[in-house]
CSV table of C-alpha atoms in Angstrom, one decimal:
chain,number,residue,atom,x,y,z
O,1,UNK,CA,0.0,0.0,0.0
O,2,UNK,CA,2.9,2.4,0.7
O,3,UNK,CA,4.3,1.9,-2.8
O,4,UNK,CA,0.9,2.7,-4.2
O,5,UNK,CA,0.7,5.9,-2.2
O,6,UNK,CA,4.3,6.9,-3.3
O,7,UNK,CA,3.4,6.3,-7.0
O,8,UNK,CA,0.2,8.4,-6.5
O,9,UNK,CA,2.2,11.2,-5.0
O,10,UNK,CA,4.7,11.1,-7.8
O,11,UNK,CA,2.0,11.3,-10.4
O,12,UNK,CA,0.4,14.4,-8.7
O,13,UNK,CA,3.8,15.9,-8.2
O,14,UNK,CA,4.8,15.1,-11.7
O,15,UNK,CA,2.0,17.4,-13.0
O,16,UNK,CA,3.3,20.4,-11.1
O,17,UNK,CA,7.0,19.8,-11.5
O,18,UNK,CA,7.8,17.9,-14.8
O,19,UNK,CA,4.6,19.2,-16.4
O,20,UNK,CA,5.8,22.7,-15.8
O,21,UNK,CA,9.3,21.8,-17.3
O,22,UNK,CA,7.5,20.6,-20.4
O,23,UNK,CA,5.4,23.7,-20.6
O,24,UNK,CA,8.4,26.0,-20.1
O,25,UNK,CA,10.3,24.1,-22.8
O,26,UNK,CA,7.5,24.7,-25.3
O,27,UNK,CA,7.0,28.3,-24.2
O,28,UNK,CA,3.3,29.0,-24.7
O,29,UNK,CA,2.5,32.6,-25.4
O,30,UNK,CA,-0.4,35.0,-25.9
O,31,UNK,CA,-0.8,34.5,-29.7
O,32,UNK,CA,-4.3,34.2,-31.1
O,33,UNK,CA,-5.5,30.6,-31.0
O,34,UNK,CA,-7.2,28.7,-33.9
O,35,UNK,CA,-10.4,28.7,-31.9
O,36,UNK,CA,-10.4,32.5,-31.8
O,37,UNK,CA,-8.9,33.1,-35.2
O,38,UNK,CA,-10.9,30.6,-37.3
O,39,UNK,CA,-14.0,30.0,-35.1
O,40,UNK,CA,-16.1,28.3,-37.7
O,41,UNK,CA,-18.9,27.2,-35.2
O,42,UNK,CA,-18.3,23.5,-36.0
O,43,UNK,CA,-14.9,22.3,-35.1
O,44,UNK,CA,-13.3,25.6,-34.0
O,45,UNK,CA,-15.3,26.6,-31.0
O,46,UNK,CA,-14.0,28.3,-27.8
O,47,UNK,CA,-14.9,26.3,-24.7
O,48,UNK,CA,-14.0,26.9,-21.0
O,49,UNK,CA,-10.9,25.3,-19.6
O,50,UNK,CA,-12.7,23.0,-17.2
O,51,UNK,CA,-14.8,21.6,-20.0
O,52,UNK,CA,-11.8,21.2,-22.3
O,53,UNK,CA,-10.1,19.1,-19.5
O,54,UNK,CA,-13.1,16.8,-18.9
O,55,UNK,CA,-13.7,16.3,-22.7
O,56,UNK,CA,-10.1,15.6,-23.3
O,57,UNK,CA,-10.0,13.1,-20.4
O,58,UNK,CA,-13.0,11.2,-21.7
O,59,UNK,CA,-11.6,11.4,-25.3
O,60,UNK,CA,-8.3,9.8,-24.3
O,61,UNK,CA,-9.6,7.5,-21.5
O,62,UNK,CA,-12.8,5.6,-22.1
O,63,UNK,CA,-12.2,2.1,-20.8
O,64,UNK,CA,-8.5,2.2,-21.7
O,65,UNK,CA,-7.0,3.1,-18.3
O,66,UNK,CA,-9.4,0.6,-16.7
O,67,UNK,CA,-9.1,-2.6,-18.6
O,68,UNK,CA,-5.5,-2.0,-19.8
O,69,UNK,CA,-4.4,-1.4,-16.2
O,70,UNK,CA,-6.1,-4.5,-15.0
O,71,UNK,CA,-4.5,-6.5,-17.7
O,72,UNK,CA,-1.2,-5.0,-16.6
O,73,UNK,CA,-1.8,-6.0,-13.0
O,74,UNK,CA,-1.3,-9.6,-14.2
O,75,UNK,CA,2.4,-8.8,-14.0
O,76,UNK,CA,2.0,-7.7,-10.4
O,77,UNK,CA,2.7,-4.3,-8.7
O,78,UNK,CA,5.7,-3.7,-11.0
O,79,UNK,CA,3.0,-2.3,-13.3
O,80,UNK,CA,2.7,0.7,-10.9
O,81,UNK,CA,6.2,1.8,-12.0
O,82,UNK,CA,5.3,1.8,-15.7
O,83,UNK,CA,2.0,3.7,-15.1
O,84,UNK,CA,3.8,6.3,-12.9
O,85,UNK,CA,7.0,7.0,-14.9
O,86,UNK,CA,5.4,6.3,-18.2
O,87,UNK,CA,2.7,9.0,-17.5
O,88,UNK,CA,5.2,11.6,-16.2
O,89,UNK,CA,8.0,11.2,-18.7
O,90,UNK,CA,6.3,9.8,-21.8
O,91,UNK,CA,2.5,10.0,-21.9
O,92,UNK,CA,2.2,13.5,-20.5
O,93,UNK,CA,4.9,14.8,-22.8
O,94,UNK,CA,3.4,13.0,-25.8
O,95,UNK,CA,-0.1,14.4,-25.1
O,96,UNK,CA,1.1,17.9,-24.5
O,97,UNK,CA,3.1,18.2,-27.7
O,98,UNK,CA,0.5,16.4,-29.9
O,99,UNK,CA,-2.0,19.0,-28.7
O,100,UNK,CA,0.2,22.1,-28.7
O,101,UNK,CA,1.9,21.4,-32.1
O,102,UNK,CA,-1.6,21.0,-33.5
O,103,UNK,CA,-2.6,24.3,-31.9
O,104,UNK,CA,0.5,26.0,-33.3
O,105,UNK,CA,-0.5,24.8,-36.8
O,106,UNK,CA,-4.1,25.9,-36.9
O,107,UNK,CA,-5.5,22.8,-35.2
O,108,UNK,CA,-4.1,20.4,-37.8
O,109,UNK,CA,-4.7,16.7,-37.5
O,110,UNK,CA,-1.8,14.7,-36.2
O,111,UNK,CA,-0.9,13.3,-39.6
O,112,UNK,CA,-0.5,16.8,-41.0
O,113,UNK,CA,1.6,17.8,-38.0
O,114,UNK,CA,3.9,14.8,-38.5
O,115,UNK,CA,4.3,15.8,-42.1
O,116,UNK,CA,5.3,19.4,-41.3
O,117,UNK,CA,8.2,18.2,-39.2
O,118,UNK,CA,9.1,14.8,-40.6
O,119,UNK,CA,8.4,15.3,-44.3
O,120,UNK,CA,5.9,14.4,-47.0
O,121,UNK,CA,6.4,10.6,-46.9
O,122,UNK,CA,5.7,10.4,-43.2
O,123,UNK,CA,2.7,12.6,-43.6
O,124,UNK,CA,1.1,10.3,-46.2
O,125,UNK,CA,1.9,7.2,-44.1
O,126,UNK,CA,0.3,8.8,-41.0
O,127,UNK,CA,-2.7,9.9,-43.0
O,128,UNK,CA,-3.5,6.3,-44.0
O,129,UNK,CA,-2.4,4.9,-40.7
O,130,UNK,CA,-4.6,7.4,-38.7
O,131,UNK,CA,-7.8,6.9,-40.6
O,132,UNK,CA,-7.6,3.1,-40.6
O,133,UNK,CA,-6.8,3.1,-36.9
O,134,UNK,CA,-9.6,5.6,-36.0
O,135,UNK,CA,-12.3,3.7,-38.0
O,136,UNK,CA,-11.2,0.5,-36.4
O,137,UNK,CA,-11.4,2.0,-32.9
O,138,UNK,CA,-14.8,3.6,-33.6
O,139,UNK,CA,-16.2,0.4,-35.0
O,140,UNK,CA,-15.0,-1.8,-32.1
O,141,UNK,CA,-16.4,0.8,-29.6
O,142,UNK,CA,-19.8,0.4,-31.4
O,143,UNK,CA,-19.9,-3.4,-31.5
O,144,UNK,CA,-18.7,-3.9,-27.9
O,145,UNK,CA,-21.3,-1.7,-26.2
O,146,UNK,CA,-24.1,-3.1,-28.5
O,147,UNK,CA,-23.2,-6.6,-27.3
O,148,UNK,CA,-23.1,-5.4,-23.6
O,149,UNK,CA,-26.6,-3.8,-23.9
O,150,UNK,CA,-28.0,-7.0,-25.4
O,151,UNK,CA,-26.4,-9.1,-22.6
O,152,UNK,CA,-28.1,-6.8,-20.0
O,153,UNK,CA,-31.5,-7.3,-21.7
O,154,UNK,CA,-31.1,-11.0,-21.9
O,155,UNK,CA,-30.0,-11.3,-18.3
O,156,UNK,CA,-33.3,-9.4,-17.5
O,157,UNK,CA,-35.2,-12.0,-19.5
O,158,UNK,CA,-36.0,-9.4,-22.2
O,159,UNK,CA,-36.3,-10.9,-25.7
O,160,UNK,CA,-37.3,-9.8,-29.1
O,161,UNK,CA,-36.1,-6.7,-31.0
O,162,UNK,CA,-34.6,-5.1,-27.8
O,163,UNK,CA,-32.3,-8.0,-27.4
O,164,UNK,CA,-31.0,-7.7,-31.0
O,165,UNK,CA,-27.3,-6.7,-31.3
O,166,UNK,CA,-28.0,-5.6,-34.9
O,167,UNK,CA,-30.6,-3.0,-33.6
O,168,UNK,CA,-28.2,-1.5,-31.0
O,169,UNK,CA,-25.3,-1.5,-33.4
O,170,UNK,CA,-27.3,0.7,-35.8
O,171,UNK,CA,-28.5,2.9,-33.0
O,172,UNK,CA,-25.0,3.5,-31.8
O,173,UNK,CA,-23.8,4.2,-35.4
O,174,UNK,CA,-26.6,6.6,-35.8
O,175,UNK,CA,-25.5,8.5,-32.7
O,176,UNK,CA,-21.9,8.4,-34.0
O,177,UNK,CA,-23.1,10.0,-37.2
O,178,UNK,CA,-24.8,12.8,-35.4
O,179,UNK,CA,-21.9,13.4,-33.0
O,180,UNK,CA,-19.4,13.3,-35.9
O,181,UNK,CA,-21.5,15.7,-38.1
O,182,UNK,CA,-22.7,18.5,-35.8
O,183,UNK,CA,-20.8,21.2,-33.9
O,184,UNK,CA,-18.5,19.9,-31.2
O,185,UNK,CA,-20.1,22.0,-28.5
O,186,UNK,CA,-23.6,20.7,-29.2
O,187,UNK,CA,-23.3,17.1,-27.9
O,188,UNK,CA,-19.6,16.3,-27.1
O,189,UNK,CA,-19.1,19.6,-25.3
O,190,UNK,CA,-22.3,19.2,-23.2
O,191,UNK,CA,-22.6,15.6,-22.2
O,192,UNK,CA,-18.9,14.5,-22.1
O,193,UNK,CA,-18.1,16.5,-19.0
O,194,UNK,CA,-20.8,14.7,-17.1
O,195,UNK,CA,-19.5,11.2,-18.2
O,196,UNK,CA,-15.9,12.4,-17.5
O,197,UNK,CA,-17.0,13.1,-13.9
O,198,UNK,CA,-18.6,9.6,-13.7
O,199,UNK,CA,-15.3,8.1,-14.8
O,200,UNK,CA,-13.4,10.0,-12.0
O,201,UNK,CA,-16.1,9.1,-9.4
O,202,UNK,CA,-15.9,5.4,-10.4
O,203,UNK,CA,-12.1,5.4,-9.8
O,204,UNK,CA,-12.4,7.3,-6.5
O,205,UNK,CA,-15.0,4.9,-5.3
O,206,UNK,CA,-12.8,1.9,-6.2
O,207,UNK,CA,-9.9,3.5,-4.3
O,208,UNK,CA,-12.0,4.2,-1.2
O,209,UNK,CA,-13.4,0.6,-1.3
O,210,UNK,CA,-9.9,-0.9,-1.4
O,211,UNK,CA,-8.7,1.3,1.6
O,212,UNK,CA,-11.8,0.8,3.8
O,213,UNK,CA,-12.1,-3.0,3.4
O,214,UNK,CA,-9.6,-4.9,5.4
O,215,UNK,CA,-9.7,-8.0,3.1
O,216,UNK,CA,-8.1,-6.0,0.3
O,217,UNK,CA,-4.3,-5.3,0.7
O,218,UNK,CA,-2.3,-3.6,-2.1
O,219,UNK,CA,1.0,-5.5,-2.4
O,220,UNK,CA,4.2,-3.6,-2.2
O,221,UNK,CA,6.5,-3.3,-5.2
O,222,UNK,CA,9.7,-4.1,-3.3
O,223,UNK,CA,8.2,-7.3,-1.9
O,224,UNK,CA,6.9,-8.4,-5.3
O,225,UNK,CA,9.4,-7.1,-7.8
O,226,UNK,CA,9.1,-10.0,-10.2
O,227,UNK,CA,7.0,-11.3,-13.1
O,228,UNK,CA,3.7,-12.6,-11.6
O,229,UNK,CA,2.0,-13.3,-14.9
O,230,UNK,CA,0.3,-16.7,-14.8
O,231,UNK,CA,1.4,-17.4,-18.4
O,232,UNK,CA,5.0,-16.2,-17.7
O,233,UNK,CA,4.5,-13.6,-20.4
O,234,UNK,CA,7.6,-11.3,-20.4
O,235,UNK,CA,7.4,-7.9,-18.8
O,236,UNK,CA,9.6,-6.4,-21.6
O,237,UNK,CA,8.0,-5.3,-23.8
O,238,UNK,CA,4.6,-6.9,-23.6
O,239,UNK,CA,3.5,-5.1,-20.4
O,240,UNK,CA,4.5,-1.8,-22.0
O,241,UNK,CA,2.4,-2.5,-25.0
O,242,UNK,CA,-0.6,-3.9,-23.0
O,243,UNK,CA,-0.8,-0.9,-20.6
O,244,UNK,CA,-1.1,2.0,-23.2
O,245,UNK,CA,-3.9,4.3,-21.9
O,246,UNK,CA,-2.7,5.2,-18.4
O,247,UNK,CA,1.0,5.4,-19.4
O,248,UNK,CA,1.3,6.5,-23.1
O,249,UNK,CA,-1.0,5.9,-26.0
O,250,UNK,CA,-0.7,7.0,-29.6
O,251,UNK,CA,-4.5,7.2,-29.9
O,252,UNK,CA,-4.3,10.3,-27.7
O,253,UNK,CA,-2.5,12.1,-30.5
O,254,UNK,CA,-5.5,11.7,-32.8
O,255,UNK,CA,-7.8,13.2,-30.1
O,256,UNK,CA,-5.7,16.1,-28.9
O,257,UNK,CA,-6.3,18.2,-32.0
O,258,UNK,CA,-10.0,18.2,-31.2
O,259,UNK,CA,-9.3,20.3,-28.1
O,260,UNK,CA,-6.5,22.2,-29.7
O,261,UNK,CA,-9.2,23.7,-31.9
O,262,UNK,CA,-11.2,24.8,-28.9
O,263,UNK,CA,-8.6,26.5,-26.6
O,264,UNK,CA,-8.9,30.2,-25.8
O,265,UNK,CA,-5.2,30.4,-24.7
O,266,UNK,CA,-2.0,28.4,-25.3
O,267,UNK,CA,-1.4,28.5,-21.6
O,268,UNK,CA,-4.4,26.2,-21.1
O,269,UNK,CA,-2.3,23.3,-22.6
O,270,UNK,CA,-0.6,22.3,-19.4
O,271,UNK,CA,-3.9,21.6,-17.6
O,272,UNK,CA,-5.8,20.3,-20.6
O,273,UNK,CA,-3.3,18.0,-22.2
O,274,UNK,CA,-0.6,17.1,-19.6
O,275,UNK,CA,-3.2,17.4,-16.8
O,276,UNK,CA,-5.7,15.0,-18.5
O,277,UNK,CA,-2.9,12.5,-19.0
O,278,UNK,CA,-1.9,12.6,-15.4
O,279,UNK,CA,-5.6,12.2,-14.4
O,280,UNK,CA,-5.7,9.1,-16.6
O,281,UNK,CA,-2.6,7.8,-15.0
O,282,UNK,CA,-4.1,8.2,-11.6
O,283,UNK,CA,-7.2,6.3,-12.8
O,284,UNK,CA,-5.0,3.5,-14.3
O,285,UNK,CA,-3.0,3.3,-11.0
O,286,UNK,CA,-6.1,2.8,-9.0
O,287,UNK,CA,-7.5,0.1,-11.3
O,288,UNK,CA,-4.1,-1.6,-11.4
O,289,UNK,CA,-4.1,-1.6,-7.6
O,290,UNK,CA,-7.6,-3.2,-7.6
O,291,UNK,CA,-6.3,-5.9,-9.9
O,292,UNK,CA,-3.4,-6.6,-7.6
O,293,UNK,CA,-5.3,-6.6,-4.3
O,294,UNK,CA,-8.8,-8.0,-4.9
O,295,UNK,CA,-7.8,-11.4,-6.4
O,296,UNK,CA,-6.1,-14.6,-5.3
O,297,UNK,CA,-2.3,-15.0,-5.8
O,298,UNK,CA,-1.2,-18.6,-6.1
O,299,UNK,CA,2.5,-19.5,-6.1
O,300,UNK,CA,3.4,-15.9,-6.7
O,301,UNK,CA,1.2,-15.7,-9.8
O,302,UNK,CA,-1.9,-13.6,-10.4
O,303,UNK,CA,-4.2,-16.6,-10.9
O,304,UNK,CA,-7.4,-15.0,-9.5
O,305,UNK,CA,-7.2,-11.9,-11.7
O,306,UNK,CA,-6.5,-14.1,-14.7
O,307,UNK,CA,-9.6,-16.1,-14.1
O,308,UNK,CA,-11.9,-13.0,-13.8
O,309,UNK,CA,-10.3,-11.4,-16.9
O,310,UNK,CA,-11.1,-14.6,-18.9
O,311,UNK,CA,-14.8,-13.7,-18.5
O,312,UNK,CA,-14.3,-10.4,-20.4
O,313,UNK,CA,-13.5,-6.8,-19.6
O,314,UNK,CA,-17.1,-6.0,-18.7
O,315,UNK,CA,-17.3,-8.9,-16.2
O,316,UNK,CA,-14.0,-7.7,-14.6
O,317,UNK,CA,-15.1,-4.1,-14.2
O,318,UNK,CA,-18.5,-5.2,-12.8
O,319,UNK,CA,-16.7,-7.5,-10.3
O,320,UNK,CA,-14.3,-4.8,-9.0
O,321,UNK,CA,-17.1,-2.2,-8.7
O,322,UNK,CA,-19.5,-4.6,-6.9
O,323,UNK,CA,-16.8,-5.7,-4.5
O,324,UNK,CA,-15.5,-2.2,-3.6
O,325,UNK,CA,-18.7,-0.2,-3.8
O,326,UNK,CA,-21.7,-2.5,-3.7
O,327,UNK,CA,-24.9,-1.5,-5.4
O,328,UNK,CA,-23.8,2.0,-6.5
O,329,UNK,CA,-20.6,0.4,-7.9
O,330,UNK,CA,-22.7,-1.8,-10.1
O,331,UNK,CA,-24.6,1.2,-11.5
O,332,UNK,CA,-21.3,3.0,-12.2
O,333,UNK,CA,-19.8,-0.1,-13.8
O,334,UNK,CA,-22.7,-0.3,-16.2
O,335,UNK,CA,-22.2,3.3,-17.1
O,336,UNK,CA,-18.6,2.7,-17.6
O,337,UNK,CA,-18.7,-0.4,-19.7
O,338,UNK,CA,-21.4,1.0,-22.0
O,339,UNK,CA,-21.0,4.7,-22.1
O,340,UNK,CA,-17.2,5.1,-22.0
O,341,UNK,CA,-16.5,3.0,-25.1
O,342,UNK,CA,-19.2,4.9,-27.0
O,343,UNK,CA,-17.7,8.3,-26.1
O,344,UNK,CA,-14.3,7.1,-27.4
O,345,UNK,CA,-15.9,5.7,-30.5
O,346,UNK,CA,-17.7,8.9,-31.6
O,347,UNK,CA,-14.6,11.1,-31.2
O,348,UNK,CA,-12.6,8.5,-33.2
O,349,UNK,CA,-15.0,9.0,-36.1
O,350,UNK,CA,-14.9,12.7,-35.7
O,351,UNK,CA,-11.1,12.7,-35.7
O,352,UNK,CA,-11.2,10.5,-38.8
O,353,UNK,CA,-13.4,13.1,-40.5
O,354,UNK,CA,-11.0,15.9,-39.6
O,355,UNK,CA,-8.0,13.9,-40.8
O,356,UNK,CA,-9.6,13.3,-44.2
O,357,UNK,CA,-10.7,17.0,-44.4
O,358,UNK,CA,-7.2,18.1,-43.8
O,359,UNK,CA,-5.8,15.5,-46.2
O,360,UNK,CA,-8.0,16.6,-49.1
O,361,UNK,CA,-8.6,20.2,-48.2
O,362,UNK,CA,-12.4,19.9,-47.7
O,363,UNK,CA,-14.0,22.9,-46.0
O,364,UNK,CA,-16.1,21.6,-43.1
O,365,UNK,CA,-18.2,24.7,-42.5
O,366,UNK,CA,-20.8,23.5,-45.1
O,367,UNK,CA,-23.2,20.7,-44.3
O,368,UNK,CA,-22.8,19.1,-47.7
O,369,UNK,CA,-19.0,18.9,-47.3
O,370,UNK,CA,-19.3,17.3,-44.0
O,371,UNK,CA,-21.8,14.7,-45.3
O,372,UNK,CA,-19.3,13.8,-48.1
O,373,UNK,CA,-17.0,12.5,-45.3
O,374,UNK,CA,-19.4,11.4,-42.6
O,375,UNK,CA,-21.4,9.0,-44.8
O,376,UNK,CA,-18.5,6.9,-46.1
O,377,UNK,CA,-16.8,6.8,-42.7
O,378,UNK,CA,-19.9,5.5,-40.9
O,379,UNK,CA,-20.7,3.3,-43.9
O,380,UNK,CA,-17.2,1.7,-43.5
O,381,UNK,CA,-17.9,1.3,-39.8
O,382,UNK,CA,-21.2,-0.5,-40.5
O,383,UNK,CA,-19.5,-2.9,-42.9
O,384,UNK,CA,-16.5,-3.6,-40.6
O,385,UNK,CA,-18.9,-4.1,-37.7
O,386,UNK,CA,-20.3,-7.2,-39.4
O,387,UNK,CA,-16.9,-8.7,-40.2
O,388,UNK,CA,-14.7,-10.9,-38.1
O,389,UNK,CA,-12.0,-8.4,-37.2
O,390,UNK,CA,-10.7,-10.2,-34.2
O,391,UNK,CA,-7.3,-11.0,-35.8
O,392,UNK,CA,-6.9,-7.5,-37.1
O,393,UNK,CA,-7.7,-6.1,-33.7
O,394,UNK,CA,-4.8,-8.0,-32.2
O,395,UNK,CA,-2.5,-5.6,-34.0
O,396,UNK,CA,-4.1,-2.5,-32.4
O,397,UNK,CA,-1.8,-2.4,-29.3
O,398,UNK,CA,1.3,-2.5,-31.4
O,399,UNK,CA,0.1,0.1,-33.9
O,400,UNK,CA,-1.1,2.3,-31.1
O,401,UNK,CA,2.3,2.5,-29.4
O,402,UNK,CA,4.1,2.8,-32.8
O,403,UNK,CA,2.0,5.9,-33.4
O,404,UNK,CA,3.1,7.3,-30.0
O,405,UNK,CA,6.7,6.7,-31.0
O,406,UNK,CA,6.3,8.6,-34.3
O,407,UNK,CA,4.6,11.5,-32.5
O,408,UNK,CA,7.4,11.8,-30.0
O,409,UNK,CA,10.0,11.8,-32.9
O,410,UNK,CA,7.9,14.6,-34.5
O,411,UNK,CA,8.0,16.7,-31.3
O,412,UNK,CA,11.8,16.1,-31.1
O,413,UNK,CA,12.3,17.5,-34.6
O,414,UNK,CA,10.1,20.5,-33.7
O,415,UNK,CA,12.2,21.2,-30.6
O,416,UNK,CA,15.4,20.8,-32.5
O,417,UNK,CA,14.2,23.3,-35.2
O,418,UNK,CA,13.4,25.8,-32.4
O,419,UNK,CA,16.7,25.2,-30.7
O,420,UNK,CA,15.1,23.9,-27.6
O,421,UNK,CA,15.9,20.9,-25.4
O,422,UNK,CA,14.8,18.1,-27.8
O,423,UNK,CA,16.1,15.4,-25.5
O,424,UNK,CA,12.9,16.0,-23.5
O,425,UNK,CA,11.0,14.1,-26.3
O,426,UNK,CA,13.9,12.2,-27.9
O,427,UNK,CA,14.6,10.1,-24.9
O,428,UNK,CA,11.0,8.8,-24.5
O,429,UNK,CA,10.9,8.5,-28.3
O,430,UNK,CA,13.9,6.2,-28.2
O,431,UNK,CA,12.4,4.2,-25.4
O,432,UNK,CA,9.1,3.8,-27.2
O,433,UNK,CA,11.0,2.8,-30.3
O,434,UNK,CA,12.6,0.0,-28.3
O,435,UNK,CA,9.2,-1.1,-26.9
O,436,UNK,CA,7.5,-1.1,-30.2
O,437,UNK,CA,10.2,-2.8,-32.2
O,438,UNK,CA,10.9,-5.4,-29.5
O,439,UNK,CA,7.2,-6.3,-29.4
O,440,UNK,CA,7.0,-6.5,-33.2
O,441,UNK,CA,9.9,-9.0,-33.4
O,442,UNK,CA,8.6,-11.0,-30.4
O,443,UNK,CA,4.8,-11.1,-30.6
O,444,UNK,CA,3.1,-14.2,-32.1
O,445,UNK,CA,0.9,-12.0,-34.3
O,446,UNK,CA,4.0,-10.3,-35.7
O,447,UNK,CA,7.4,-11.9,-36.4
O,448,UNK,CA,7.2,-14.4,-33.5
O,449,UNK,CA,11.0,-14.8,-33.1
O,450,UNK,CA,11.1,-15.1,-29.4
O,451,UNK,CA,12.9,-13.0,-26.7
O,452,UNK,CA,16.4,-14.2,-27.5
O,453,UNK,CA,16.2,-12.3,-30.9
O,454,UNK,CA,13.6,-9.7,-30.0
O,455,UNK,CA,15.4,-8.1,-27.0
O,456,UNK,CA,18.7,-7.2,-28.8
O,457,UNK,CA,16.8,-6.5,-32.1
O,458,UNK,CA,14.5,-4.0,-30.4
O,459,UNK,CA,17.4,-2.2,-28.7
O,460,UNK,CA,19.5,-2.1,-31.9
O,461,UNK,CA,16.5,-0.7,-33.9
O,462,UNK,CA,15.9,2.0,-31.3
O,463,UNK,CA,19.5,3.1,-31.5
O,464,UNK,CA,19.3,3.1,-35.3
O,465,UNK,CA,16.2,5.4,-35.1
O,466,UNK,CA,18.0,7.7,-32.7
O,467,UNK,CA,21.0,7.8,-35.1
O,468,UNK,CA,18.7,8.6,-38.0
O,469,UNK,CA,17.2,11.5,-36.0
O,470,UNK,CA,20.6,12.9,-34.9
O,471,UNK,CA,21.8,12.7,-38.5
O,472,UNK,CA,18.7,14.5,-39.7
O,473,UNK,CA,19.2,17.3,-37.2
O,474,UNK,CA,22.7,17.9,-38.6
O,475,UNK,CA,21.1,18.6,-42.0
O,476,UNK,CA,18.5,21.1,-40.9
O,477,UNK,CA,18.6,24.7,-39.7
O,478,UNK,CA,16.3,26.5,-37.4
O,479,UNK,CA,12.8,26.8,-38.8
O,480,UNK,CA,10.5,29.7,-38.2
O,481,UNK,CA,7.6,29.4,-35.8
O,482,UNK,CA,4.1,29.4,-37.3
O,483,UNK,CA,2.9,33.0,-37.5
O,484,UNK,CA,1.2,34.3,-34.4
């Protein structure tokens, strides 16, 4: 329990100390923001800072810091270290720069931002990569909640049309269409803050439940500094890929431009971007602690947690909430497993629309122009929702962290061009390169070459990426800042 409290204190302190270092390195100023300068009433809309924070938190979080953290707890309390230091030195940095570089470039999508600093080839790669990833995320977060709603009805002995997953899939996709199409402040800006508060309350309730019930004891890191995974799955680099939201996630970079288009001042970035990532890290830390403390450990392995996770993420969340909070916890769990994925899905499709709009230069102030993009995007979602995408989805974790790696390299090039401390982002970029490449060589769904080859290969490839970056810096001169 002491190690959990230390990690929690480090996360909170990290926001005020390291987050301030990150902000001072970027040097936000009083220039006119895209929300004020463009203000098209659709995607560029000024919103208050508290609302920006809660919308950003829900955009990047959903169920990610809950289920990912519980999966990470299979390795034991060592996951606390990754959540804590990953959030402070990688995730918060990644989210801040993905948001602020978008803000400095008129709210551009992350693919366009990468192109500005890494070149045309990387821009085109990121365009395709981002759209495919976003449509995949949006579709999965439609199919999953539809299935959960049907399960609830069936458990209540409700049959007929209401128990049809097809009906609920189309209802959710219809909502996605509306949320993707209309102004960001009409639905997302109004209801997201409410659900963001629910996400925070659920985490706080779980934390209080753990501390107030004597049967739950959070294990200490120093007493369990080993791999507790029942399948002996290696910590490096599988745990770092598994726990994405709550440490660092490339998906966040696709969401940050949404809020970059709604800021009234650059100085809001510390609270909105770095702060939301720290909040997500705290949520993930609490859920990882729940996974480590609520379930049986046999022979030093997390067997009890493995058993409950085998029943699915909704069952695991339901079980934790009911054990820690009772009846109110069950209600919060139902909100979490149904609403949170939906709120990540609709912003995924909205981000996909904006990415395509930036790609092809399509003005989004006109209804007809937005329909040109919304209809095919949601149509693709409807088709994919009826396919067996299970195998494809296995690649999501790797592609997600690879995207984070690319965004950190982008930020590094920006800082170099501005003659600022680029090691602030280059170090986590190199680390994430090692994580991503090691997993790609090791994972069964990728090259499947085992740890003996994957470990040295991942390190060597990360060093090569760093060398490529250093060589590129020697060929460039300082670039001018985007005009104020």
